[in-house]
Amino acid sequence: MSVSSIAFWREVIFMVRLMLEAVESESQPIESTSSRLPEVIKKLVAFSLGMMILYTGIAGAFDSLVQRSVMLASVILLAFMVYPPSIKGRFLFLGRAIDGLLCVFAIAACLYVAWNQNRILTQLPIAGVVDITLCVFLVITVLEICRRSVGIAFPLMVLLSLAYVFFGDRLSGDFGHRGYGVELVVETLFLSDLGLWGMLTGIGATVIASFVLFGAVLIRTGGSKVFMDLAMIFAANRVGGAAKMATVASAAFGSVNGSAVANVATTGAMTIPLMKRMGYPAPIAGAVEAVASTGGQLTPPILGAAAFIMAETLGVSYLSVALAALIPALMFYSSVFMTIHLIALRKGIGGLSEENDVPKIRDAIKLSKSAPLLVGLGVLVVMVLSGRSVAFSASLSIVGMLITYTVAVIVRGEGIKPVLNTFVDSCVDAGYGILIIITMLVSAQIVVAMINMTGVGVTISSLAVGLGGGYLFGVAFIVALACLLLGMGIPTTAAYVLVAAVMAPALVSAGVEPIAAHMFVFYFATISVITPPLCVAVFVASSIADTRWERTALQAVRLAAVTYVIPFLFITYPGVLFNGDVSQILEAVLSGAVLVVSASIVLSDIFEKDMKRKIGALLCIVSAAMAIIPSLYALFAGAVVLLFVLAFVKPFSRNAATLN
């Protein structure tokens, strides 16, 4: 064992002792030690997982198959603790026995791969009985954990891909293939770095894991409070303040945690009731939170987990992806803000009241509170710009935040214990947070491997091009619908992986630049969580808002309507992705501005009474349509029409609104 490994495990043992002391001191009185023990063990496993993320982020990842298999083994162990069997009553013992069997065999399979990594990567071994058995148990285990953590939809899709591999040779026509035996499938899935241990698993076990820990530390060191305070200050005295505050806060959180559903569940618990108290109808309050949380995954600098996968898939730097996402993200939130503003004008909803305890700006940005956040983001940006790896940059940012937080706590005279508790809690949070992500990515890797093995992705791409009649916009429209359908009910990261493998090649074959094609499918995969009928982010928001999901979904689609159009600008105006010279970028910005303002006016229902307003609405529809047409003359004409509406109808004037 190397000196670095000894140091690592010595540090683990030391931090485990600290964690046990923290758990012991902070836990509430419980009936017995035996009832407390499982929770302590669960936190120990999660903490160890978080420590592994931090160590490998700073010291460098282990060999590829070792890093991926050990990470998956740790996730499997934690998953069976976090998600117990659903069998109850007298069959509970049977459920636990099955879980134990799956857990032992799955972890054995992971360790088997770690032990044999050199043979797997250099000798291309032939699958035997042991390999087949371990592979079967591992796949079943991963899919069962995926089912328990994110629902049945995605595991069924994985099973469908496996069924296609084994039985697709019985199909006739374009979707038939030559057939594949069990041995070849196991060799691909289990005994290579193309299947379970492929690129997606590798990214999840390194880059994404580091950012999960980064987000956990950022929140635990006070970043969440700073985000919320700044959002409240920004919206305090503005029209529709509560909804604008929710939008800013949810955008900030969503960019860090990369999950619209989780973001709705956390920030929505505060923002949705606040919006309702300020006069927003429940469906609109839920829709604002769902849309804003979804947009966080489209917003630089972090963009959620899918951006890292996109960068690796395209073979470009993460900064290139983040830069390409900048203008579209500004368009997205500008549209949401304008629509919220005009809705608030119509309904007479003002800013936040004093009873909501709006903080002072000097308190919100006080260094003792904001220093960890500023240092963390600053170190991250500087390190990435200097060319260091994203995982190392995130890990160094974590160290910077912890050091800054330690200094702030000591200056406040609170001692070292809060720092230790924060560190332990952050590692535990990261362990829990990476669980679902790794499970999804391993499952998605199975789908990608089966698509590549059978070549069905090429078949589907050819079909999309054919259905589109060979016209670029026809192909794009077919791809957009397919992405919305494939992404429904599936977490964003997994949805992007799926549509990137199946639908992005159709756009590329039709002449779209690869970065534009992937951003196109990424957008539609992301907004599938707010698109009926399986709009999971809307489901969560409507339950918090205590209203019917159909009404919330209708309002969510209205608020995010521009987002269904923005991806088409990637095709007509590539400058919107910073792809082109200065004139092309400016042209794209003008197109986006005309589209956003025109669409926001129409979507807000600000024109609803007299003929003047109805004509204004029709003119805005014309203006938005002209902004999409790939013609500079049409764009300028659309801008002139919009200026006419703004000058003579004055939709942003308080007098133009029908105040209740």
PDB file of C-alpha atoms in Angstrom, residues 377-568:
ATOM      1  CA  LEU A 377     -16.674  30.481  -6.901  1.00  0.00           C
ATOM      2  CA  GLY A 378     -13.566  32.615  -7.389  1.00  0.00           C
ATOM      3  CA  VAL A 379     -11.141  29.714  -7.009  1.00  0.00           C
ATOM      4  CA  LEU A 380     -13.301  27.572  -9.293  1.00  0.00           C
ATOM      5  CA  VAL A 381     -13.325  30.150 -12.097  1.00  0.00           C
ATOM      6  CA  VAL A 382      -9.619  30.980 -11.793  1.00  0.00           C
ATOM      7  CA  MET A 383      -8.518  27.336 -11.735  1.00  0.00           C
ATOM      8  CA  VAL A 384     -10.694  26.351 -14.702  1.00  0.00           C
ATOM      9  CA  LEU A 385      -9.488  29.360 -16.717  1.00  0.00           C
ATOM     10  CA  SER A 386      -5.894  28.445 -15.895  1.00  0.00           C
ATOM     11  CA  GLY A 387      -6.376  25.089 -17.572  1.00  0.00           C
ATOM     12  CA  ARG A 388      -6.595  22.782 -14.556  1.00  0.00           C
ATOM     13  CA  SER A 389      -8.990  19.853 -14.629  1.00  0.00           C
ATOM     14  CA  VAL A 390     -12.578  20.544 -13.618  1.00  0.00           C
ATOM     15  CA  ALA A 391     -12.511  17.915 -10.849  1.00  0.00           C
ATOM     16  CA  PHE A 392      -9.329  19.326  -9.335  1.00  0.00           C
ATOM     17  CA  SER A 393     -10.638  22.887  -9.635  1.00  0.00           C
ATOM     18  CA  ALA A 394     -13.859  21.964  -7.828  1.00  0.00           C
ATOM     19  CA  SER A 395     -11.931  20.118  -5.099  1.00  0.00           C
ATOM     20  CA  LEU A 396      -9.572  23.046  -4.567  1.00  0.00           C
ATOM     21  CA  SER A 397     -12.617  25.324  -4.361  1.00  0.00           C
ATOM     22  CA  ILE A 398     -13.995  23.067  -1.640  1.00  0.00           C
ATOM     23  CA  VAL A 399     -10.764  23.412   0.338  1.00  0.00           C
ATOM     24  CA  GLY A 400     -10.876  27.190  -0.149  1.00  0.00           C
ATOM     25  CA  MET A 401     -14.465  27.393   1.115  1.00  0.00           C
ATOM     26  CA  LEU A 402     -13.669  25.245   4.157  1.00  0.00           C
ATOM     27  CA  ILE A 403     -10.593  27.305   5.072  1.00  0.00           C
ATOM     28  CA  THR A 404     -12.513  30.573   4.664  1.00  0.00           C
ATOM     29  CA  TYR A 405     -15.424  29.223   6.684  1.00  0.00           C
ATOM     30  CA  THR A 406     -13.029  28.072   9.418  1.00  0.00           C
ATOM     31  CA  VAL A 407     -11.507  31.535   9.686  1.00  0.00           C
ATOM     32  CA  ALA A 408     -14.961  33.152   9.800  1.00  0.00           C
ATOM     33  CA  VAL A 409     -16.161  30.792  12.540  1.00  0.00           C
ATOM     34  CA  ILE A 410     -13.038  31.304  14.656  1.00  0.00           C
ATOM     35  CA  VAL A 411     -13.304  35.088  14.268  1.00  0.00           C
ATOM     36  CA  ARG A 412     -16.895  34.856  15.512  1.00  0.00           C
ATOM     37  CA  GLY A 413     -15.588  32.986  18.550  1.00  0.00           C
ATOM     38  CA  GLU A 414     -17.607  29.826  17.936  1.00  0.00           C
ATOM     39  CA  GLY A 415     -14.699  27.399  18.186  1.00  0.00           C
ATOM     40  CA  ILE A 416     -13.729  24.587  15.843  1.00  0.00           C
ATOM     41  CA  LYS A 417     -16.683  22.263  16.438  1.00  0.00           C
ATOM     42  CA  PRO A 418     -19.053  23.975  13.909  1.00  0.00           C
ATOM     43  CA  VAL A 419     -16.350  23.593  11.251  1.00  0.00           C
ATOM     44  CA  LEU A 420     -15.995  19.868  11.913  1.00  0.00           C
ATOM     45  CA  ASN A 421     -19.751  19.407  11.905  1.00  0.00           C
ATOM     46  CA  THR A 422     -20.040  21.348   8.632  1.00  0.00           C
ATOM     47  CA  PHE A 423     -17.329  19.258   6.995  1.00  0.00           C
ATOM     48  CA  VAL A 424     -18.866  15.991   8.148  1.00  0.00           C
ATOM     49  CA  ASP A 425     -22.371  17.061   7.107  1.00  0.00           C
ATOM     50  CA  SER A 426     -21.092  18.168   3.683  1.00  0.00           C
ATOM     51  CA  CYS A 427     -19.430  14.802   3.047  1.00  0.00           C
ATOM     52  CA  VAL A 428     -22.571  12.983   4.157  1.00  0.00           C
ATOM     53  CA  ASP A 429     -24.739  15.181   1.909  1.00  0.00           C
ATOM     54  CA  ALA A 430     -22.400  14.518  -1.013  1.00  0.00           C
ATOM     55  CA  GLY A 431     -22.563  10.777  -0.379  1.00  0.00           C
ATOM     56  CA  TYR A 432     -26.344  10.864  -0.486  1.00  0.00           C
ATOM     57  CA  GLY A 433     -26.348  13.236  -3.463  1.00  0.00           C
ATOM     58  CA  ILE A 434     -24.035  11.174  -5.661  1.00  0.00           C
ATOM     59  CA  LEU A 435     -26.078   8.026  -5.035  1.00  0.00           C
ATOM     60  CA  ILE A 436     -28.855   8.825  -7.502  1.00  0.00           C
ATOM     61  CA  ILE A 437     -26.493  10.374 -10.051  1.00  0.00           C
ATOM     62  CA  ILE A 438     -24.149   7.390 -10.240  1.00  0.00           C
ATOM     63  CA  THR A 439     -27.082   4.979 -10.417  1.00  0.00           C
ATOM     64  CA  MET A 440     -28.643   6.950 -13.272  1.00  0.00           C
ATOM     65  CA  LEU A 441     -25.407   7.275 -15.193  1.00  0.00           C
ATOM     66  CA  VAL A 442     -24.552   3.574 -14.918  1.00  0.00           C
ATOM     67  CA  SER A 443     -28.056   2.726 -16.107  1.00  0.00           C
ATOM     68  CA  ALA A 444     -27.768   5.257 -18.933  1.00  0.00           C
ATOM     69  CA  GLN A 445     -24.400   3.777 -19.857  1.00  0.00           C
ATOM     70  CA  ILE A 446     -26.117   0.434 -20.437  1.00  0.00           C
ATOM     71  CA  VAL A 447     -28.527   2.078 -22.876  1.00  0.00           C
ATOM     72  CA  VAL A 448     -25.724   3.892 -24.696  1.00  0.00           C
ATOM     73  CA  ALA A 449     -23.684   0.689 -24.958  1.00  0.00           C
ATOM     74  CA  MET A 450     -26.629  -1.212 -26.404  1.00  0.00           C
ATOM     75  CA  ILE A 451     -27.387   1.588 -28.870  1.00  0.00           C
ATOM     76  CA  ASN A 452     -23.781   1.579 -30.074  1.00  0.00           C
ATOM     77  CA  MET A 453     -23.671  -2.209 -30.264  1.00  0.00           C
ATOM     78  CA  THR A 454     -26.802  -2.547 -32.392  1.00  0.00           C
ATOM     79  CA  GLY A 455     -26.436   0.651 -34.413  1.00  0.00           C
ATOM     80  CA  VAL A 456     -30.072   1.531 -33.740  1.00  0.00           C
ATOM     81  CA  GLY A 457     -29.099   5.162 -33.153  1.00  0.00           C
ATOM     82  CA  VAL A 458     -28.159   5.525 -36.806  1.00  0.00           C
ATOM     83  CA  THR A 459     -31.456   3.918 -37.809  1.00  0.00           C
ATOM     84  CA  ILE A 460     -33.480   6.321 -35.666  1.00  0.00           C
ATOM     85  CA  SER A 461     -31.507   9.314 -36.960  1.00  0.00           C
ATOM     86  CA  SER A 462     -32.173   8.265 -40.551  1.00  0.00           C
ATOM     87  CA  LEU A 463     -35.850   7.850 -39.731  1.00  0.00           C
ATOM     88  CA  ALA A 464     -36.010  11.355 -38.218  1.00  0.00           C
ATOM     89  CA  VAL A 465     -34.381  12.841 -41.307  1.00  0.00           C
ATOM     90  CA  GLY A 466     -36.853  10.978 -43.507  1.00  0.00           C
ATOM     91  CA  LEU A 467     -39.884  12.098 -41.487  1.00  0.00           C
ATOM     92  CA  GLY A 468     -38.624  15.673 -41.668  1.00  0.00           C
ATOM     93  CA  GLY A 469     -38.747  15.471 -45.440  1.00  0.00           C
ATOM     94  CA  GLY A 470     -35.080  16.347 -45.686  1.00  0.00           C
ATOM     95  CA  TYR A 471     -35.791  19.914 -44.538  1.00  0.00           C
ATOM     96  CA  LEU A 472     -33.702  21.149 -41.621  1.00  0.00           C
ATOM     97  CA  PHE A 473     -36.595  22.639 -39.661  1.00  0.00           C
ATOM     98  CA  GLY A 474     -38.689  19.553 -40.300  1.00  0.00           C
ATOM     99  CA  VAL A 475     -35.929  17.362 -38.888  1.00  0.00           C
ATOM    100  CA  ALA A 476     -35.470  19.733 -35.941  1.00  0.00           C
ATOM    101  CA  PHE A 477     -39.186  19.649 -35.170  1.00  0.00           C
ATOM    102  CA  ILE A 478     -39.226  15.821 -35.203  1.00  0.00           C
ATOM    103  CA  VAL A 479     -36.140  15.719 -32.985  1.00  0.00           C
ATOM    104  CA  ALA A 480     -37.704  18.221 -30.550  1.00  0.00           C
ATOM    105  CA  LEU A 481     -40.844  16.099 -30.151  1.00  0.00           C
ATOM    106  CA  ALA A 482     -38.777  12.952 -29.716  1.00  0.00           C
ATOM    107  CA  CYS A 483     -36.625  14.585 -27.036  1.00  0.00           C
ATOM    108  CA  LEU A 484     -39.680  15.744 -25.102  1.00  0.00           C
ATOM    109  CA  LEU A 485     -41.162  12.245 -25.242  1.00  0.00           C
ATOM    110  CA  LEU A 486     -37.941  10.412 -24.387  1.00  0.00           C
ATOM    111  CA  GLY A 487     -37.188  12.784 -21.519  1.00  0.00           C
ATOM    112  CA  MET A 488     -40.561  12.595 -19.786  1.00  0.00           C
ATOM    113  CA  GLY A 489     -40.404  11.036 -16.344  1.00  0.00           C
ATOM    114  CA  ILE A 490     -36.605  10.706 -16.509  1.00  0.00           C
ATOM    115  CA  PRO A 491     -34.076  12.850 -14.589  1.00  0.00           C
ATOM    116  CA  THR A 492     -32.416  15.475 -16.757  1.00  0.00           C
ATOM    117  CA  THR A 493     -28.943  13.949 -16.881  1.00  0.00           C
ATOM    118  CA  ALA A 494     -30.205  10.551 -17.976  1.00  0.00           C
ATOM    119  CA  ALA A 495     -32.612  12.164 -20.433  1.00  0.00           C
ATOM    120  CA  TYR A 496     -29.816  14.140 -22.068  1.00  0.00           C
ATOM    121  CA  VAL A 497     -27.614  11.053 -22.354  1.00  0.00           C
ATOM    122  CA  LEU A 498     -30.421   9.198 -24.079  1.00  0.00           C
ATOM    123  CA  VAL A 499     -31.374  11.904 -26.582  1.00  0.00           C
ATOM    124  CA  ALA A 500     -27.739  12.786 -27.269  1.00  0.00           C
ATOM    125  CA  ALA A 501     -27.068   9.192 -28.298  1.00  0.00           C
ATOM    126  CA  VAL A 502     -30.228   8.762 -30.363  1.00  0.00           C
ATOM    127  CA  MET A 503     -31.418  12.151 -31.661  1.00  0.00           C
ATOM    128  CA  ALA A 504     -28.418  14.500 -31.814  1.00  0.00           C
ATOM    129  CA  PRO A 505     -26.872  12.548 -34.743  1.00  0.00           C
ATOM    130  CA  ALA A 506     -30.019  13.266 -36.781  1.00  0.00           C
ATOM    131  CA  LEU A 507     -29.398  17.004 -36.507  1.00  0.00           C
ATOM    132  CA  VAL A 508     -25.700  16.618 -37.243  1.00  0.00           C
ATOM    133  CA  SER A 509     -26.485  14.585 -40.355  1.00  0.00           C
ATOM    134  CA  ALA A 510     -28.874  17.359 -41.437  1.00  0.00           C
ATOM    135  CA  GLY A 511     -26.036  19.892 -41.334  1.00  0.00           C
ATOM    136  CA  VAL A 512     -26.227  21.308 -37.800  1.00  0.00           C
ATOM    137  CA  GLU A 513     -22.981  21.972 -35.931  1.00  0.00           C
ATOM    138  CA  PRO A 514     -22.353  19.334 -33.200  1.00  0.00           C
ATOM    139  CA  ILE A 515     -22.409  21.866 -30.332  1.00  0.00           C
ATOM    140  CA  ALA A 516     -25.694  23.315 -31.622  1.00  0.00           C
ATOM    141  CA  ALA A 517     -27.196  19.843 -32.066  1.00  0.00           C
ATOM    142  CA  HIS A 518     -26.300  18.802 -28.528  1.00  0.00           C
ATOM    143  CA  MET A 519     -27.512  22.070 -27.006  1.00  0.00           C
ATOM    144  CA  PHE A 520     -30.743  21.636 -28.959  1.00  0.00           C
ATOM    145  CA  VAL A 521     -31.468  18.185 -27.550  1.00  0.00           C
ATOM    146  CA  PHE A 522     -30.197  19.246 -24.113  1.00  0.00           C
ATOM    147  CA  TYR A 523     -32.768  22.037 -23.927  1.00  0.00           C
ATOM    148  CA  PHE A 524     -35.681  19.832 -24.885  1.00  0.00           C
ATOM    149  CA  ALA A 525     -34.545  17.019 -22.596  1.00  0.00           C
ATOM    150  CA  THR A 526     -34.360  19.533 -19.749  1.00  0.00           C
ATOM    151  CA  ILE A 527     -37.757  21.164 -20.240  1.00  0.00           C
ATOM    152  CA  SER A 528     -39.437  17.761 -20.487  1.00  0.00           C
ATOM    153  CA  VAL A 529     -39.737  17.915 -16.665  1.00  0.00           C
ATOM    154  CA  ILE A 530     -42.253  20.771 -17.030  1.00  0.00           C
ATOM    155  CA  THR A 531     -43.962  19.475 -20.173  1.00  0.00           C
ATOM    156  CA  PRO A 532     -47.253  17.573 -19.721  1.00  0.00           C
ATOM    157  CA  PRO A 533     -48.239  14.868 -19.211  1.00  0.00           C
ATOM    158  CA  LEU A 534     -45.240  13.480 -17.235  1.00  0.00           C
ATOM    159  CA  CYS A 535     -44.007  16.796 -15.873  1.00  0.00           C
ATOM    160  CA  VAL A 536     -42.356  15.625 -12.661  1.00  0.00           C
ATOM    161  CA  ALA A 537     -41.157  19.078 -11.555  1.00  0.00           C
ATOM    162  CA  VAL A 538     -44.709  20.381 -11.923  1.00  0.00           C
ATOM    163  CA  PHE A 539     -46.058  17.468  -9.888  1.00  0.00           C
ATOM    164  CA  VAL A 540     -43.842  18.414  -6.948  1.00  0.00           C
ATOM    165  CA  ALA A 541     -44.569  22.144  -7.269  1.00  0.00           C
ATOM    166  CA  SER A 542     -48.333  21.634  -7.467  1.00  0.00           C
ATOM    167  CA  SER A 543     -48.317  19.454  -4.354  1.00  0.00           C
ATOM    168  CA  ILE A 544     -46.530  22.206  -2.418  1.00  0.00           C
ATOM    169  CA  ALA A 545     -48.873  24.845  -3.869  1.00  0.00           C
ATOM    170  CA  ASP A 546     -51.873  22.634  -2.995  1.00  0.00           C
ATOM    171  CA  THR A 547     -53.427  22.877  -6.436  1.00  0.00           C
ATOM    172  CA  ARG A 548     -54.180  20.614  -9.380  1.00  0.00           C
ATOM    173  CA  TRP A 549     -51.137  19.736 -11.436  1.00  0.00           C
ATOM    174  CA  GLU A 550     -52.929  20.345 -14.746  1.00  0.00           C
ATOM    175  CA  ARG A 551     -53.410  24.015 -13.907  1.00  0.00           C
ATOM    176  CA  THR A 552     -49.823  24.362 -12.762  1.00  0.00           C
ATOM    177  CA  ALA A 553     -48.580  22.634 -15.916  1.00  0.00           C
ATOM    178  CA  LEU A 554     -50.566  25.044 -18.102  1.00  0.00           C
ATOM    179  CA  GLN A 555     -49.011  28.035 -16.368  1.00  0.00           C
ATOM    180  CA  ALA A 556     -45.540  26.435 -16.512  1.00  0.00           C
ATOM    181  CA  VAL A 557     -45.786  25.951 -20.265  1.00  0.00           C
ATOM    182  CA  ARG A 558     -46.914  29.554 -20.613  1.00  0.00           C
ATOM    183  CA  LEU A 559     -43.991  30.882 -18.557  1.00  0.00           C
ATOM    184  CA  ALA A 560     -41.479  28.690 -20.383  1.00  0.00           C
ATOM    185  CA  ALA A 561     -43.023  28.992 -23.843  1.00  0.00           C
ATOM    186  CA  VAL A 562     -40.051  30.941 -25.209  1.00  0.00           C
ATOM    187  CA  THR A 563     -37.788  28.080 -24.141  1.00  0.00           C
ATOM    188  CA  TYR A 564     -39.509  25.814 -26.662  1.00  0.00           C
ATOM    189  CA  VAL A 565     -38.437  28.267 -29.371  1.00  0.00           C
ATOM    190  CA  ILE A 566     -34.935  29.209 -28.194  1.00  0.00           C
ATOM    191  CA  PRO A 567     -33.326  25.926 -29.394  1.00  0.00           C
ATOM    192  CA  PHE A 568     -34.452  26.663 -32.947  1.00  0.00           C
TER     193      PHE A 568
END
